[in-house]
Coordinates of C-alpha atoms in Angstrom, one line a residue:
M16 CA -85.1 -0.1 56.8
T17 CA -85.1 0.9 60.5
K18 CA -85.8 4.4 61.7
K19 CA -82.1 4.7 62.7
Q20 CA -81.0 3.7 59.2
A21 CA -83.5 6.1 57.6
F22 CA -82.2 8.9 59.8
R23 CA -78.6 8.1 58.9
T24 CA -79.5 8.0 55.2
A25 CA -81.2 11.4 55.5
V26 CA -78.3 12.9 57.3
F27 CA -75.9 11.5 54.6
F28 CA -77.9 13.1 51.8
V29 CA -78.1 16.4 53.6
L30 CA -74.4 16.4 54.1
L31 CA -73.8 15.4 50.4
V32 CA -76.0 18.3 49.2
G33 CA -74.2 20.7 51.5
I34 CA -70.8 19.6 50.2
L35 CA -71.9 19.9 46.6
W36 CA -73.3 23.3 47.3
G37 CA -70.0 24.4 48.8
L38 CA -68.0 23.0 46.0
N39 CA -70.2 24.6 43.4
S40 CA -69.8 28.0 45.1
L41 CA -66.1 27.6 45.1
F42 CA -65.4 26.2 41.7
V43 CA -68.1 27.5 39.4
H44 CA -66.9 30.4 37.2
P45 CA -69.6 30.8 34.5
A46 CA -68.4 34.1 33.0
A47 CA -65.5 36.5 33.1
D48 CA -67.7 39.6 33.3
G49 CA -69.8 41.0 36.1
T50 CA -72.7 38.6 35.7
T51 CA -72.0 36.5 38.8
A52 CA -71.5 39.7 40.9
R53 CA -74.8 41.1 39.7
Y54 CA -76.7 38.0 40.5
R55 CA -74.9 37.5 43.8
A56 CA -75.9 41.0 44.8
F57 CA -79.5 40.2 43.9
Y58 CA -79.6 37.2 46.2
K59 CA -77.4 38.6 49.0
E60 CA -77.6 42.3 49.1
E61 CA -80.8 43.6 47.6
K62 CA -83.6 44.1 50.1
E63 CA -86.9 42.4 49.4
N64 CA -89.6 44.2 47.4
T65 CA -87.6 47.4 46.9
W66 CA -87.3 47.3 43.1
D67 CA -89.6 49.3 40.9
A68 CA -88.7 47.3 37.8
V69 CA -86.3 44.8 36.3
Y70 CA -84.5 45.1 33.0
I71 CA -83.9 41.7 31.2
G72 CA -81.9 41.1 28.1
N73 CA -78.4 40.1 26.8
S74 CA -75.1 41.9 26.7
V75 CA -76.5 45.1 25.1
V76 CA -78.6 45.7 28.2
E77 CA -75.8 44.6 30.5
R78 CA -73.7 47.4 29.2
A79 CA -76.4 50.0 28.5
W80 CA -78.3 50.3 31.8
V81 CA -76.8 52.5 34.5
A82 CA -79.1 51.9 37.5
P83 CA -77.4 54.5 39.8
L84 CA -78.0 57.2 37.3
A85 CA -81.7 56.5 37.0
W86 CA -81.8 56.4 40.8
H87 CA -79.9 59.7 41.1
E88 CA -82.1 61.6 38.6
H89 CA -85.5 60.1 39.4
G90 CA -85.4 58.1 42.6
I91 CA -86.4 54.9 40.8
A92 CA -84.9 51.5 41.5
V93 CA -84.5 49.5 38.3
Y94 CA -82.0 46.6 38.3
S95 CA -80.7 44.6 35.4
M96 CA -80.8 40.8 35.5
S97 CA -79.2 40.6 32.0
T98 CA -76.5 38.1 31.1
D99 CA -74.2 38.0 28.1
L100 CA -76.0 36.2 25.3
Q101 CA -79.0 35.4 27.6
P102 CA -81.3 32.9 25.8
M103 CA -84.6 34.8 25.3
N104 CA -86.5 31.5 25.6
L105 CA -85.5 31.5 29.3
T106 CA -86.9 35.0 30.0
V107 CA -89.9 33.6 31.9
N108 CA -87.5 31.7 34.1
V109 CA -85.6 35.0 34.9
L110 CA -88.9 36.7 35.7
K111 CA -89.8 33.8 38.0
E112 CA -86.5 34.1 39.8
V113 CA -86.9 37.9 40.2
K114 CA -90.5 37.5 41.6
K115 CA -89.2 35.3 44.4
K116 CA -87.6 38.3 46.0
Q117 CA -88.9 41.4 44.2
N118 CA -92.6 42.1 43.6
V119 CA -91.9 44.1 40.5
K120 CA -94.9 45.5 38.6
L121 CA -92.8 46.3 35.5
A122 CA -90.4 44.2 33.4
I123 CA -88.4 45.9 30.7
I124 CA -87.5 43.3 28.0
D125 CA -85.0 43.9 25.2
L126 CA -85.8 42.3 21.9
R127 CA -82.4 41.9 20.4
G128 CA -82.4 38.3 21.7
I129 CA -85.3 37.3 19.5
R130 CA -83.2 37.2 16.3
E131 CA -83.2 33.7 14.9
S132 CA -79.4 33.5 14.8
K133 CA -79.3 34.2 18.6
L134 CA -81.9 31.6 19.4
I135 CA -79.6 28.7 18.8
E136 CA -79.0 27.2 22.2
R137 CA -75.3 27.1 23.2
D138 CA -73.8 25.6 26.3
Y139 CA -72.0 28.8 27.4
K140 CA -75.1 30.9 26.9
V141 CA -77.2 28.7 29.2
R142 CA -74.4 28.3 31.8
R143 CA -73.9 32.1 32.1
L144 CA -77.4 32.3 33.3
T145 CA -78.1 29.1 35.2
D146 CA -74.7 28.9 36.8
S147 CA -75.4 32.3 38.3
M148 CA -78.7 31.2 39.7
Q149 CA -79.2 29.7 43.1
F150 CA -80.2 26.0 43.4
S151 CA -84.0 25.8 43.1
E152 CA -86.8 24.2 41.2
N153 CA -86.9 27.2 38.9
R154 CA -83.2 26.8 38.1
F155 CA -83.7 23.1 37.2
D156 CA -86.7 24.1 35.2
A157 CA -84.6 26.6 33.2
I158 CA -82.1 23.9 32.4
N159 CA -84.8 21.6 31.3
N160 CA -86.4 24.3 29.2
A161 CA -83.0 25.0 27.5
F162 CA -82.4 21.3 26.6
E163 CA -86.0 20.9 25.4
F164 CA -85.6 24.0 23.2
A165 CA -82.3 22.7 21.8
E166 CA -83.9 19.5 20.9
N167 CA -86.5 21.2 18.8
Y168 CA -84.8 24.3 17.3
R169 CA -81.9 23.8 14.8
K170 CA -80.7 20.8 16.7
D171 CA -77.8 20.2 14.4
E172 CA -76.3 23.6 15.4
T173 CA -76.4 23.3 19.2
D174 CA -73.6 22.1 21.4
L175 CA -75.8 21.7 24.5
D176 CA -75.1 18.4 26.2
D177 CA -74.0 16.8 29.5
K178 CA -77.2 17.8 31.2
I179 CA -76.1 16.4 34.6
S180 CA -73.2 18.9 34.7
H181 CA -75.7 21.7 34.2
Y182 CA -77.6 20.5 37.3
I183 CA -74.4 20.1 39.2
P184 CA -71.8 22.6 37.7
F185 CA -69.0 21.3 39.9
L186 CA -68.8 18.3 37.6
K187 CA -67.7 20.6 34.8
Y188 CA -65.5 23.0 36.7
H189 CA -63.8 20.7 39.2
S190 CA -60.5 20.8 37.3
R191 CA -60.2 24.5 38.2
W192 CA -58.5 23.7 41.5
E193 CA -55.2 24.9 40.2
E194 CA -56.7 28.2 39.1
L195 CA -58.5 29.1 42.3
S196 CA -57.8 32.6 43.6
E197 CA -58.9 34.8 46.4
T198 CA -62.0 35.9 44.5
D199 CA -63.2 32.2 44.5
F200 CA -63.2 32.1 48.2
V201 CA -64.4 35.7 48.9
K202 CA -67.0 36.2 46.2
P203 CA -67.3 39.8 44.9
V204 CA -70.7 41.6 44.7
T205 CA -71.5 44.6 42.6
K206 CA -71.6 47.9 44.6
M207 CA -73.0 49.9 41.7
K208 CA -76.2 48.0 41.2
G209 CA -74.9 46.0 38.2
V210 CA -73.1 48.7 36.3
Y211 CA -70.9 47.0 33.6
E212 CA -67.2 47.8 34.3
Q213 CA -65.0 45.8 31.9
T214 CA -65.3 47.8 28.7
A215 CA -66.8 51.0 30.1
F216 CA -64.0 53.3 28.9
K217 CA -63.2 51.8 25.5
I218 CA -64.0 53.6 22.3
R219 CA -64.6 51.9 18.9
D220 CA -65.1 54.4 16.0
K221 CA -67.5 52.8 13.5
E222 CA -70.2 53.9 11.2
G223 CA -73.8 53.5 12.3
P224 CA -76.1 50.9 10.9
T225 CA -78.5 51.3 7.9
I226 CA -81.9 51.7 9.4
T227 CA -85.1 50.1 8.0
N228 CA -88.7 50.5 9.0
S229 CA -89.8 47.5 7.1
I230 CA -91.9 44.9 8.9
G231 CA -90.8 41.2 8.6
E232 CA -92.5 38.1 9.9
L233 CA -91.7 36.1 13.0
S234 CA -91.1 32.4 12.8
E235 CA -93.3 30.1 14.8
T236 CA -90.5 29.8 17.4
Q237 CA -90.0 33.5 17.7
L238 CA -93.7 34.1 18.1
K239 CA -94.0 31.4 20.8
I240 CA -91.2 33.0 22.8
L241 CA -92.8 36.4 22.6
T242 CA -96.2 35.0 23.4
D243 CA -94.9 33.1 26.4
I244 CA -93.4 36.2 27.9
M245 CA -96.6 38.2 27.3
N246 CA -98.8 35.5 28.7
Y247 CA -96.7 35.2 31.9
A248 CA -96.9 38.9 32.4
K249 CA -100.7 39.0 32.0
E250 CA -101.1 36.0 34.4
N251 CA -98.9 37.6 37.0
D252 CA -100.1 41.3 36.7
I253 CA -96.8 42.5 35.4
Q254 CA -96.6 45.4 33.0
L255 CA -94.1 45.0 30.1
L256 CA -92.1 47.6 28.2
F257 CA -90.1 46.3 25.2
T258 CA -86.9 47.9 24.0
A259 CA -84.2 47.6 21.4
V260 CA -81.0 49.1 22.8
P261 CA -78.8 51.1 20.3
T262 CA -76.6 48.6 18.4
R263 CA -75.5 47.8 14.9
I264 CA -77.8 45.2 13.5
G265 CA -78.6 43.9 10.0
S266 CA -81.8 44.9 8.1
G267 CA -83.3 41.4 8.3
D268 CA -83.0 41.2 12.0
Q269 CA -84.4 44.8 12.3
E270 CA -87.4 43.6 10.4
H271 CA -88.0 40.8 12.9
I272 CA -87.6 43.2 15.8
N273 CA -90.0 45.7 14.2
R274 CA -92.6 43.0 13.9
A275 CA -92.1 42.0 17.5
F276 CA -92.7 45.6 18.6
Q277 CA -95.9 45.5 16.5
I278 CA -97.2 42.3 18.0
A279 CA -96.4 43.6 21.5
E280 CA -98.3 46.8 20.9
E281 CA -101.3 44.8 19.5
N282 CA -101.3 43.0 22.9
G283 CA -101.3 46.2 24.9
F284 CA -97.6 46.4 25.7
P285 CA -95.6 49.5 24.7
G286 CA -92.1 49.6 23.2
I287 CA -89.2 51.9 22.5
N288 CA -87.1 51.1 19.5
F289 CA -83.9 53.0 20.0
N290 CA -82.5 51.9 16.7
T291 CA -84.1 54.6 14.6
E292 CA -82.5 57.8 13.2
E293 CA -85.0 59.8 15.2
M294 CA -84.0 58.1 18.5
Y295 CA -80.2 58.3 17.7
R296 CA -80.7 62.1 17.4
E297 CA -83.0 62.3 20.5
L298 CA -80.4 60.5 22.6
G299 CA -77.4 62.2 20.9
I300 CA -75.8 58.9 20.0
D301 CA -72.4 59.3 18.4
F302 CA -71.1 56.1 16.7
T303 CA -67.6 57.5 16.8
S304 CA -67.4 57.8 20.6
D305 CA -70.4 56.1 22.3
F306 CA -69.5 52.4 21.5
C307 CA -66.9 50.2 23.0
D308 CA -67.1 47.7 20.2
T309 CA -69.2 46.9 17.1
N310 CA -72.4 46.3 19.0
H311 CA -72.2 47.6 22.6
L312 CA -72.4 51.0 24.2
N313 CA -69.6 52.2 26.3
S314 CA -70.3 54.1 29.5
K315 CA -70.8 57.4 27.7
G316 CA -73.4 55.9 25.4
A317 CA -74.9 54.0 28.4
R318 CA -75.5 57.3 30.2
K319 CA -77.4 58.7 27.2
L320 CA -79.6 55.6 27.0
T321 CA -80.3 55.6 30.7
A322 CA -81.0 59.3 30.9
Y323 CA -83.7 59.0 28.3
L324 CA -85.2 55.7 29.5
G325 CA -85.1 56.8 33.2
K326 CA -87.0 60.0 32.3
Y327 CA -89.5 57.9 30.3
L328 CA -90.1 55.5 33.2
A329 CA -90.5 58.4 35.7
E330 CA -93.1 60.1 33.5
N331 CA -95.1 57.1 32.4
Y332 CA -95.3 54.9 35.5
D333 CA -96.5 55.6 39.0
F334 CA -93.1 55.1 40.7
K335 CA -92.5 57.0 43.9
D336 CA -89.4 59.1 44.2
K337 CA -87.6 57.3 47.0
R338 CA -84.5 59.5 47.2
G339 CA -83.8 60.2 50.9
D340 CA -85.5 57.0 52.1
E341 CA -83.2 55.2 54.5
E342 CA -84.3 51.8 53.2
Y343 CA -82.7 52.8 49.8
K344 CA -79.3 54.0 51.2
S345 CA -77.5 51.4 49.1
W346 CA -78.8 53.1 46.0
D347 CA -77.3 56.5 47.2
D348 CA -74.1 54.7 48.0
A349 CA -74.1 53.1 44.5
W350 CA -74.4 56.6 42.9
E351 CA -71.5 57.9 44.9
E352 CA -69.3 54.9 43.9
Y353 CA -70.4 55.1 40.3
T354 CA -69.6 58.8 40.1
V355 CA -66.0 58.2 41.1
F356 CA -65.8 55.1 38.8
Y357 CA -67.0 57.1 35.8
D358 CA -65.0 60.3 36.3
E359 CA -61.7 58.6 37.2
G360 CA -62.2 56.0 34.6
W361 CA -62.6 58.4 31.7
K362 CA -59.8 60.6 33.0
K363 CA -57.4 57.6 33.0
A364 CA -58.6 56.4 29.6
D365 CA -58.3 59.8 28.0
E366 CA -54.8 60.2 29.4
K367 CA -53.8 56.8 28.0
R368 CA -55.2 57.6 24.6
A369 CA -53.4 60.9 24.6
K370 CA -50.1 59.3 25.4
K371 CA -50.6 56.7 22.6
L372 CA -51.5 59.4 20.1
N373 CA -48.3 61.4 21.0
K374 CA -46.2 58.3 20.4
T375 CA -47.5 58.0 16.9
K376 CA -46.7 61.6 16.0

């Protein structure tokens, strides 16, 4: 091959990658919630090395953490990189992605994802994370890790396949051309530091769970996932804080989570289990008004969780109060926007419920 031919080949591949990148950006639609906006803001809006900590988990974290509130009350910048049903075996990949841009010294990891039933690798679980990530070696590594995990854990129950379309999501989503809307061309980003909006003002009146303090045993797979996270943190000088966000959960799963807390503590990592009667009282959790569905906090419940955890972080970690710092103006703006969102949202929701109640009388 001549130099001229080599040059043309190189140009062709550069153009091909550019076209695929553009098509992926246009067509890929991994989730109907705020995940893509949250990740897009991480890549496009968040200033480098301005976070104090990152919160990682699945949908319970996504709905429970109110970053603008923790900022307003304590001047700490803690951003959620959670995704709905996020596979816990990919937590290290999420940490690696965060570390590319944010030199966080603390990672808060929720343990709800360690339940055995939630470890089964599903196509949509993986895509909601990896389709939200930028093209990189770490993204490809996350996909490879997911497929390797699926091959070795309850293989007969996974639906993970078509690996090439995970690498190049356009191959899966190309048929969306008839569904394209303005938001596909002008991608939204979160202006409230990842606050979950979709079910913020819904109320689901349900009884609370039966709590157990019993300690179960983790399977070899569960233990490896937890150990991998702790080892990565130790090797990269990251402190870990484990949590279990308030949710309804079976006693068997609680026993596994209780054991995970115990193992973390044995390795020098603290934890806060919010699923205890004591913590429900401490937070003031009301299962008749603080949940939007069976398992997830609404925005009232989220404020209670965030108020407690934000205070804990401010008191137990050496985070500087950065309120008033011009570099963090976007956090002040997020609080202002969130305040309007919260107050007006509940006003409208309460009016709607009142009208519905009057119609039934």
